[in-house]
Tab-separated table of N, CA and C in Angstrom:
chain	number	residue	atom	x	y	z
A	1	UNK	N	4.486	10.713	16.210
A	1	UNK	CA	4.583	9.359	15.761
A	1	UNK	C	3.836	9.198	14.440
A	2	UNK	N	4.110	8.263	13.619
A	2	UNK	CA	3.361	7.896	12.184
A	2	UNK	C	2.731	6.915	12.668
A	3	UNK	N	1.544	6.441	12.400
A	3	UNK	CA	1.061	5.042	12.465
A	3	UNK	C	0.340	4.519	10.963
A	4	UNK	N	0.607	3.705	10.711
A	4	UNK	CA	0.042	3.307	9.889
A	4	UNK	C	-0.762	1.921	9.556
A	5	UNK	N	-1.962	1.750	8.926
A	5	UNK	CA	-3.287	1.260	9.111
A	5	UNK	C	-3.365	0.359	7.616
A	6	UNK	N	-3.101	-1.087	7.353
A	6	UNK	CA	-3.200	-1.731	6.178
A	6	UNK	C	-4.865	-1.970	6.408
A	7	UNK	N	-5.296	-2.264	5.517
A	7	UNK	CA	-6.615	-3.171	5.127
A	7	UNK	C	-6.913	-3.125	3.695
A	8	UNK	N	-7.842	-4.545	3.416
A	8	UNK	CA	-7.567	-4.643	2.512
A	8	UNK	C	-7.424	-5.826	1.876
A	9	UNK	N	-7.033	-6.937	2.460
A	9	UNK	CA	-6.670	-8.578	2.693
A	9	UNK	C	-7.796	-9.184	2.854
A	10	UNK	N	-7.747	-10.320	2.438
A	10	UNK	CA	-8.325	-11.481	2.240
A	10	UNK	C	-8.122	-12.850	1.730
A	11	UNK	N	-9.359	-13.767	1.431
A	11	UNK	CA	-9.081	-15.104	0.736
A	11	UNK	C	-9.698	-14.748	-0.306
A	12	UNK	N	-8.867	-15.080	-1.431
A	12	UNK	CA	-9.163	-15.233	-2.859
A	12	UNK	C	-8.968	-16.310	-3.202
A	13	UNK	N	-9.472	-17.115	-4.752
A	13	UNK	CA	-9.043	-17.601	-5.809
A	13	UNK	C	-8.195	-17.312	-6.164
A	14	UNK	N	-7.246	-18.029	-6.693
A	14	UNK	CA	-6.365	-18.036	-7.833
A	14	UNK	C	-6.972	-17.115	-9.317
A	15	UNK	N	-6.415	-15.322	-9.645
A	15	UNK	CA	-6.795	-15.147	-10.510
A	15	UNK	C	-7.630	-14.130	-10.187
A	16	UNK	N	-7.788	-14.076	-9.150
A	16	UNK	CA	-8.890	-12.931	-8.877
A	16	UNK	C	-8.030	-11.639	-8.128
A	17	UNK	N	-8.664	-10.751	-7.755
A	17	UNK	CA	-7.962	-9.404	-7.323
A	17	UNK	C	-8.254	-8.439	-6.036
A	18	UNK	N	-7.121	-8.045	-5.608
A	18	UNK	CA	-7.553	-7.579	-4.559
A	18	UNK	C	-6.643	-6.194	-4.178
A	19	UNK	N	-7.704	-5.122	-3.474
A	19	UNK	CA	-6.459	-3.770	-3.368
A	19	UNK	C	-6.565	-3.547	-1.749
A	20	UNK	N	-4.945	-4.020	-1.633
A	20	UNK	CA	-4.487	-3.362	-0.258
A	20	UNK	C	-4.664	-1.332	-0.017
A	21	UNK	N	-4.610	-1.206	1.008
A	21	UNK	CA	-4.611	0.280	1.617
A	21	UNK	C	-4.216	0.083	2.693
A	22	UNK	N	-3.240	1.247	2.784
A	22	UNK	CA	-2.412	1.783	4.216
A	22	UNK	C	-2.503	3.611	4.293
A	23	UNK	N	-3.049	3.589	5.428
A	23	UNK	CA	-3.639	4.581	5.540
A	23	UNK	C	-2.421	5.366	6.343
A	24	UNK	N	-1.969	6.475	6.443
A	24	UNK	CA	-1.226	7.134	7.512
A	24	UNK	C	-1.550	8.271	8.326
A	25	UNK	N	-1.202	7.858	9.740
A	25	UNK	CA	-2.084	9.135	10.650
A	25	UNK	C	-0.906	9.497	11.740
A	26	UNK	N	-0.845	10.683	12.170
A	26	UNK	CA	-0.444	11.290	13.264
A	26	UNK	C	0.965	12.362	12.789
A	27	UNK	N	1.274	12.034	11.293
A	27	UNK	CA	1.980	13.042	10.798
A	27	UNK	C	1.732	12.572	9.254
A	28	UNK	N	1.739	14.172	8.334
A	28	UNK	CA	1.701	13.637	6.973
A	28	UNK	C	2.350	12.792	6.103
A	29	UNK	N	1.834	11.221	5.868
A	29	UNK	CA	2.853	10.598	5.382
A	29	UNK	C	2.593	11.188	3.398
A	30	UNK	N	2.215	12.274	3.172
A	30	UNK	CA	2.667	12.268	1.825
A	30	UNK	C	3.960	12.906	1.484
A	31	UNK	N	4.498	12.818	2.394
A	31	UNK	CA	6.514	13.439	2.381
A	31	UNK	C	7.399	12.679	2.315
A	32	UNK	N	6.248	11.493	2.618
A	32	UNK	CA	6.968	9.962	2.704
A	32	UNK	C	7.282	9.243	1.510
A	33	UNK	N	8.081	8.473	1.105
A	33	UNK	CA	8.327	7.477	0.352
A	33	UNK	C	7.375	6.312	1.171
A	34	UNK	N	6.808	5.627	0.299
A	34	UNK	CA	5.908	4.120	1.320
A	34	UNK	C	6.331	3.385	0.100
A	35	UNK	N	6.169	1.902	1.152
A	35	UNK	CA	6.410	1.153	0.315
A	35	UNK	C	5.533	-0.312	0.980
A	36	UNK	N	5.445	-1.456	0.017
A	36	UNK	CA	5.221	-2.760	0.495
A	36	UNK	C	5.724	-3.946	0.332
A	37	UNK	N	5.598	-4.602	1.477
A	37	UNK	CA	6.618	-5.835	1.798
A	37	UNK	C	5.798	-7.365	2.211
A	38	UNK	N	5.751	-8.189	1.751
A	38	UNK	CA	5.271	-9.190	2.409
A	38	UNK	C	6.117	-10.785	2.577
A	39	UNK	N	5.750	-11.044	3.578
A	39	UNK	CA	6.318	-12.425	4.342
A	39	UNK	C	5.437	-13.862	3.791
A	40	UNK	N	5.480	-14.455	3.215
A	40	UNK	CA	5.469	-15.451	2.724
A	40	UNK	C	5.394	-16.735	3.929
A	41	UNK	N	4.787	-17.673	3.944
A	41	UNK	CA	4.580	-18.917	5.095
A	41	UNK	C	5.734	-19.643	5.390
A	42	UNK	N	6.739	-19.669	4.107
A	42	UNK	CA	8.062	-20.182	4.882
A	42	UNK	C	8.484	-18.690	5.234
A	43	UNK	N	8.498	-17.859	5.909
A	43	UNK	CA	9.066	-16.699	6.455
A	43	UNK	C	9.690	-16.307	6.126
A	44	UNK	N	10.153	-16.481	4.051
A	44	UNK	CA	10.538	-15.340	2.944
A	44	UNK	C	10.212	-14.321	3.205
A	45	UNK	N	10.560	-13.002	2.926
A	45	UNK	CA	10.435	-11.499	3.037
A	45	UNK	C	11.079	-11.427	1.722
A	46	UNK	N	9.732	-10.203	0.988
A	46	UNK	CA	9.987	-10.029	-0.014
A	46	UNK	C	9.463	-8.672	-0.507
A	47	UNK	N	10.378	-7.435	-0.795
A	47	UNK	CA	9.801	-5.979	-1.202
A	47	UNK	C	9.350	-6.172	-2.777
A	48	UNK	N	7.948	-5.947	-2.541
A	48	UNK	CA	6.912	-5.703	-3.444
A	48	UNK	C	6.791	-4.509	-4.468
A	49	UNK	N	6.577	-3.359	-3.967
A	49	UNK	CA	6.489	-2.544	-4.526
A	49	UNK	C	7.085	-1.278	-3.047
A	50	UNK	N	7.618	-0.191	-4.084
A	50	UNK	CA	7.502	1.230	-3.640
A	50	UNK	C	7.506	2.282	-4.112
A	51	UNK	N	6.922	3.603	-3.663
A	51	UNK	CA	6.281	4.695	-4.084
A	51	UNK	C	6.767	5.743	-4.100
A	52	UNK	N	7.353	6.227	-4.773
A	52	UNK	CA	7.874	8.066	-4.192
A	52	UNK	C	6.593	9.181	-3.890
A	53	UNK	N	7.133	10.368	-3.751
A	53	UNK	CA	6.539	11.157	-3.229
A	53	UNK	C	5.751	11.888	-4.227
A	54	UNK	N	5.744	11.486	-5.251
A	54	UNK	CA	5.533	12.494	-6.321
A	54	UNK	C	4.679	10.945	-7.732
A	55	UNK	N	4.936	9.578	-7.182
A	55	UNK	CA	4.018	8.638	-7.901
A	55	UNK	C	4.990	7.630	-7.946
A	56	UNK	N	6.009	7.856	-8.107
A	56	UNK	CA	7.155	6.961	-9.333
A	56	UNK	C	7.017	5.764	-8.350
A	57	UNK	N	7.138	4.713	-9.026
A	57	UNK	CA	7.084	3.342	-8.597
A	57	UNK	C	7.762	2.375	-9.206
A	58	UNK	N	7.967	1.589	-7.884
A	58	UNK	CA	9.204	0.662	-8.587
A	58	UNK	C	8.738	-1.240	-7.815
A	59	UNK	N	8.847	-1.894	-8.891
A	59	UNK	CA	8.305	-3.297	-8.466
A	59	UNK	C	9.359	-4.500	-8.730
A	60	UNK	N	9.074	-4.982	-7.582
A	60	UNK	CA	9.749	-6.555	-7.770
A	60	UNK	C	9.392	-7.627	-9.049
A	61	UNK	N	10.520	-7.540	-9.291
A	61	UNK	CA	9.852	-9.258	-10.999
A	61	UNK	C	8.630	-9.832	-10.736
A	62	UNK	N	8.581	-10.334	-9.467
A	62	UNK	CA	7.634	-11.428	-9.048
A	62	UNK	C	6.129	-10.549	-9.215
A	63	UNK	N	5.931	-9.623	-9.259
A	63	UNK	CA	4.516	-8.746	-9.406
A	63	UNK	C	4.443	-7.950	-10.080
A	64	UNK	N	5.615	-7.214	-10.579
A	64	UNK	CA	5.730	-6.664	-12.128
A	64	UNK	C	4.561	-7.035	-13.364
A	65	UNK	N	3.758	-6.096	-13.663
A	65	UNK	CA	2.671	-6.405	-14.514
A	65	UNK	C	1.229	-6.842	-13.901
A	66	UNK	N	1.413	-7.347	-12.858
A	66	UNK	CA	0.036	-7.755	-12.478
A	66	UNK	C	-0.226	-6.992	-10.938
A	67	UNK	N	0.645	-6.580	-10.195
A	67	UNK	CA	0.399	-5.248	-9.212
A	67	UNK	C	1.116	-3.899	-9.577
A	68	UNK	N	-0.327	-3.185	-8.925
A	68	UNK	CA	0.130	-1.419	-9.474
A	68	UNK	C	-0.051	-1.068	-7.847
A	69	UNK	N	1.089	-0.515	-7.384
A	69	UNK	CA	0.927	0.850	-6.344
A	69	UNK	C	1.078	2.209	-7.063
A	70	UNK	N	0.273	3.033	-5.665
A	70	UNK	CA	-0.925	4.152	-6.085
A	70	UNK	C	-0.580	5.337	-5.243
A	71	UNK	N	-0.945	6.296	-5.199
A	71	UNK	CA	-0.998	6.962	-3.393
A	71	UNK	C	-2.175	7.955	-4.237
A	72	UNK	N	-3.238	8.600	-2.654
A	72	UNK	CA	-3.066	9.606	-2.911
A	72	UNK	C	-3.241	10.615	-1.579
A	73	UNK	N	-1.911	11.204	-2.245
A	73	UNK	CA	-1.378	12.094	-1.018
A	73	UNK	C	-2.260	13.133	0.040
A	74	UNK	N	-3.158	13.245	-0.401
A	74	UNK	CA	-4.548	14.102	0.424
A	74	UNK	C	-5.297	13.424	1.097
A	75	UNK	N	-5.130	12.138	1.173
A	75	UNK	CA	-5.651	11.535	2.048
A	75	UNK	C	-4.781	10.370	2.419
A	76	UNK	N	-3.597	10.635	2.126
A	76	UNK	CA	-2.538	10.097	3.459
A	76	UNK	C	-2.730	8.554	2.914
A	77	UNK	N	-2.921	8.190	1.954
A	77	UNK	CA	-3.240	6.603	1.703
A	77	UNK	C	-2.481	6.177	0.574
A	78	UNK	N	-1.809	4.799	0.703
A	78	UNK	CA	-1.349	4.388	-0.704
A	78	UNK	C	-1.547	3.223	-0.845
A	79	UNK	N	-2.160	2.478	-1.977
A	79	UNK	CA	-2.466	1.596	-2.111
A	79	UNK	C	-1.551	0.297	-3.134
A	80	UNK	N	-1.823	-1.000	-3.366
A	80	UNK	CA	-1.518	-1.538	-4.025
A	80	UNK	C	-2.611	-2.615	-4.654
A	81	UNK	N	-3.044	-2.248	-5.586
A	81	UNK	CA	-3.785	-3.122	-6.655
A	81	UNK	C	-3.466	-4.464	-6.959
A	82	UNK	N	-3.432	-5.740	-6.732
A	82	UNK	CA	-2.956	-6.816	-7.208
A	82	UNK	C	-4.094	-7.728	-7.743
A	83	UNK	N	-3.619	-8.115	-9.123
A	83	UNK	CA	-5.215	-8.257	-10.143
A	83	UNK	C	-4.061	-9.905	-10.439
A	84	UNK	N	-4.947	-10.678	-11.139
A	84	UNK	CA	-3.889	-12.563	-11.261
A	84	UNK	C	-3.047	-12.853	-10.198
A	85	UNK	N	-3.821	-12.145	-9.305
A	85	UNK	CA	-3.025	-13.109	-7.499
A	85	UNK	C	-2.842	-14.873	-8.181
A	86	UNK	N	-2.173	-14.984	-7.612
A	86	UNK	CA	-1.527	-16.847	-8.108
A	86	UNK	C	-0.997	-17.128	-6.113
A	87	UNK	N	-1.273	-18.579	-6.038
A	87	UNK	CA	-1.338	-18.860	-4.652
A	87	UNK	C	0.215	-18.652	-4.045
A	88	UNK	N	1.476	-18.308	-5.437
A	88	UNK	CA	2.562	-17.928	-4.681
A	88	UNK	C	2.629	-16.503	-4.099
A	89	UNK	N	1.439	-15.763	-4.539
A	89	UNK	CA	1.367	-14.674	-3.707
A	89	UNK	C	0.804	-14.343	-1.909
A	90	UNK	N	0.356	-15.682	-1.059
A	90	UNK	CA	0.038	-15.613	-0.629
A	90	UNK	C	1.047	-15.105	0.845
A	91	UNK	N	0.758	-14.507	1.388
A	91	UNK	CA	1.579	-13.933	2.660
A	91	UNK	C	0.955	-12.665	3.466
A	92	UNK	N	1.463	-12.491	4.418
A	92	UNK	CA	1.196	-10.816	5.389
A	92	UNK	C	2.503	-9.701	4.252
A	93	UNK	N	1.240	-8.874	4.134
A	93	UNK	CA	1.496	-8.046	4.076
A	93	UNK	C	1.760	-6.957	4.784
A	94	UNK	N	2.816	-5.736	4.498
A	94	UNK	CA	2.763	-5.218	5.003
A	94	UNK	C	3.463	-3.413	4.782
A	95	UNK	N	2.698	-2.515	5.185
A	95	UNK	CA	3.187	-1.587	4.882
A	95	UNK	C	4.608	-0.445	5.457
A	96	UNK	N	4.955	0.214	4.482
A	96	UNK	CA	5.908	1.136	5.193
A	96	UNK	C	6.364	2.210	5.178
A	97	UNK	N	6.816	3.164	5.783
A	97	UNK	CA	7.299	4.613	5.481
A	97	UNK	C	8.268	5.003	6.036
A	98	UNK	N	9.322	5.869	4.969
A	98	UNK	CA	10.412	6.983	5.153
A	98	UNK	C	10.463	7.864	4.865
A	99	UNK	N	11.322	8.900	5.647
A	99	UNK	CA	11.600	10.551	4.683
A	99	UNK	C	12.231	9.294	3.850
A	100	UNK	N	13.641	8.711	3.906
A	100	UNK	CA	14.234	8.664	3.016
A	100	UNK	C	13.487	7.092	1.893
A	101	UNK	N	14.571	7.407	0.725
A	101	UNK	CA	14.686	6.396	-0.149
A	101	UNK	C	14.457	5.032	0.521
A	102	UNK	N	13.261	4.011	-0.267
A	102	UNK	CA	13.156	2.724	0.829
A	102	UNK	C	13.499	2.214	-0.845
A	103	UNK	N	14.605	1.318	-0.534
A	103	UNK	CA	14.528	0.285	-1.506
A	103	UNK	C	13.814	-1.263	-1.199
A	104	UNK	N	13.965	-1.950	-2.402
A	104	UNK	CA	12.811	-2.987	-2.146
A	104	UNK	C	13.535	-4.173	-1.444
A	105	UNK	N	15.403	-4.204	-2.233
A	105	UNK	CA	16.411	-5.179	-1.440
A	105	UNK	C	16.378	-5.200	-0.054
A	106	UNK	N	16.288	-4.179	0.551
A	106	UNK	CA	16.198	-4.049	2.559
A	106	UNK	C	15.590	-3.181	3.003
A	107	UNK	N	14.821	-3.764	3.793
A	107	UNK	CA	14.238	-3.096	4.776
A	107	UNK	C	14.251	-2.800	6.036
A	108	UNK	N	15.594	-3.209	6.373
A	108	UNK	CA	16.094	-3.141	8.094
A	108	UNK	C	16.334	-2.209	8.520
A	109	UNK	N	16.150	-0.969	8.064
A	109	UNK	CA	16.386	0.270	8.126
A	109	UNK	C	15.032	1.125	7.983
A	110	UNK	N	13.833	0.826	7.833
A	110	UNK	CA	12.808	1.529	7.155
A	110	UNK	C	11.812	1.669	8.561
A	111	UNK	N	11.943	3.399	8.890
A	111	UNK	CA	11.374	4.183	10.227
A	111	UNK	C	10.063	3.798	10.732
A	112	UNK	N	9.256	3.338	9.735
A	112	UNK	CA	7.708	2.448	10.364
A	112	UNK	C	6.950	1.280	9.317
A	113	UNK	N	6.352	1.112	10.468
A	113	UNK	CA	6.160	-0.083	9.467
A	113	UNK	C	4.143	-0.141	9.713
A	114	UNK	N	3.409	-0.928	9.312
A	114	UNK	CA	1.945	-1.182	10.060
A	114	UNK	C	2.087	-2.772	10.208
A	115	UNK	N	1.127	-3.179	11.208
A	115	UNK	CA	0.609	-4.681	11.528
A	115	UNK	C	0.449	-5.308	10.415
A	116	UNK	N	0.164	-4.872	9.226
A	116	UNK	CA	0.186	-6.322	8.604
A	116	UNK	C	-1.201	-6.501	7.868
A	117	UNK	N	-1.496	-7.012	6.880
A	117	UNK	CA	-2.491	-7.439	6.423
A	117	UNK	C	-2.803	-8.879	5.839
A	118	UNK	N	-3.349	-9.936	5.968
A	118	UNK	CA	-2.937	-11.044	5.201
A	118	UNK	C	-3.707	-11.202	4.283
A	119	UNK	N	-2.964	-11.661	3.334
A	119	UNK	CA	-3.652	-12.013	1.725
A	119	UNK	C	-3.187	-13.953	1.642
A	120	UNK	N	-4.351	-14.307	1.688
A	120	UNK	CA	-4.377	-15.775	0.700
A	120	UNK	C	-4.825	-16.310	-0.262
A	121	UNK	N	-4.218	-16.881	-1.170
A	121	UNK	CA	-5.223	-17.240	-2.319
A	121	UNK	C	-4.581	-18.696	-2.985
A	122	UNK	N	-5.739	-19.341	-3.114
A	122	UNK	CA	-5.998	-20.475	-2.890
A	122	UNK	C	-6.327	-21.134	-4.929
A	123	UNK	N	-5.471	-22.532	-4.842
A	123	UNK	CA	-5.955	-22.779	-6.303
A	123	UNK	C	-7.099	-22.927	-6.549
């Protein structure tokens, strides 16, 4: 089984910054593509960012420029940096992993997922 472990979340200001981590245990997720997704309070779902196996990263408009995902593969962790959080960023986060390609359009298909982390930030 993969499991995987967000932390990382909190309450912020408007403007201030914060770095998620998802940790992966019980098989090597650096074979994995990961990626992140978060749910929004009206129960929008929205792919954030994702990672290949090798760095390459690919981001949604909405965080383009002001979040960077990271990995590093020796310790099974990939992160996402988000620096000018603005209170439309606020939602659960959450992480994910595939052998295959995860795009950011769907995720109804994507082999694990973790609990979740929540990020709020407040004007």
């Amino acid at each position: 089984q993969v499991l995987l472990e967000e932390s990382g979340g909190g309450s912020v200001q408007a403007g201030e910054s914060l770095t998620l981590s998802c940790k992966g245990s019980g098989y090597p997720t650096n074979f994995f593509y990961m990626a992140w997704f978060r749910q929004a309070p009206d129960n929008s779902r929205e792919g954030v960012a994702v990672i290949d196996v090798v760095g390459g990263a690919t981001y949604s408009d909405s965080v383009r420029g002001r979040f960077t995902v990271s990995r590093n593969n020796a310790a099974y962790t990939v992160y996402l940096q988000m620096n000018d959080l603005k209170p439309e960023d606020t939602a659960m986060y959450y992480c994910a992993a595939d052998r295959n390609v995860i795009h950011l359009e769907s995720s109804d298909r994507i082999a694990h997922w973790g609990q979740g982390t929540q990020v709020t930030v407040s004007s």
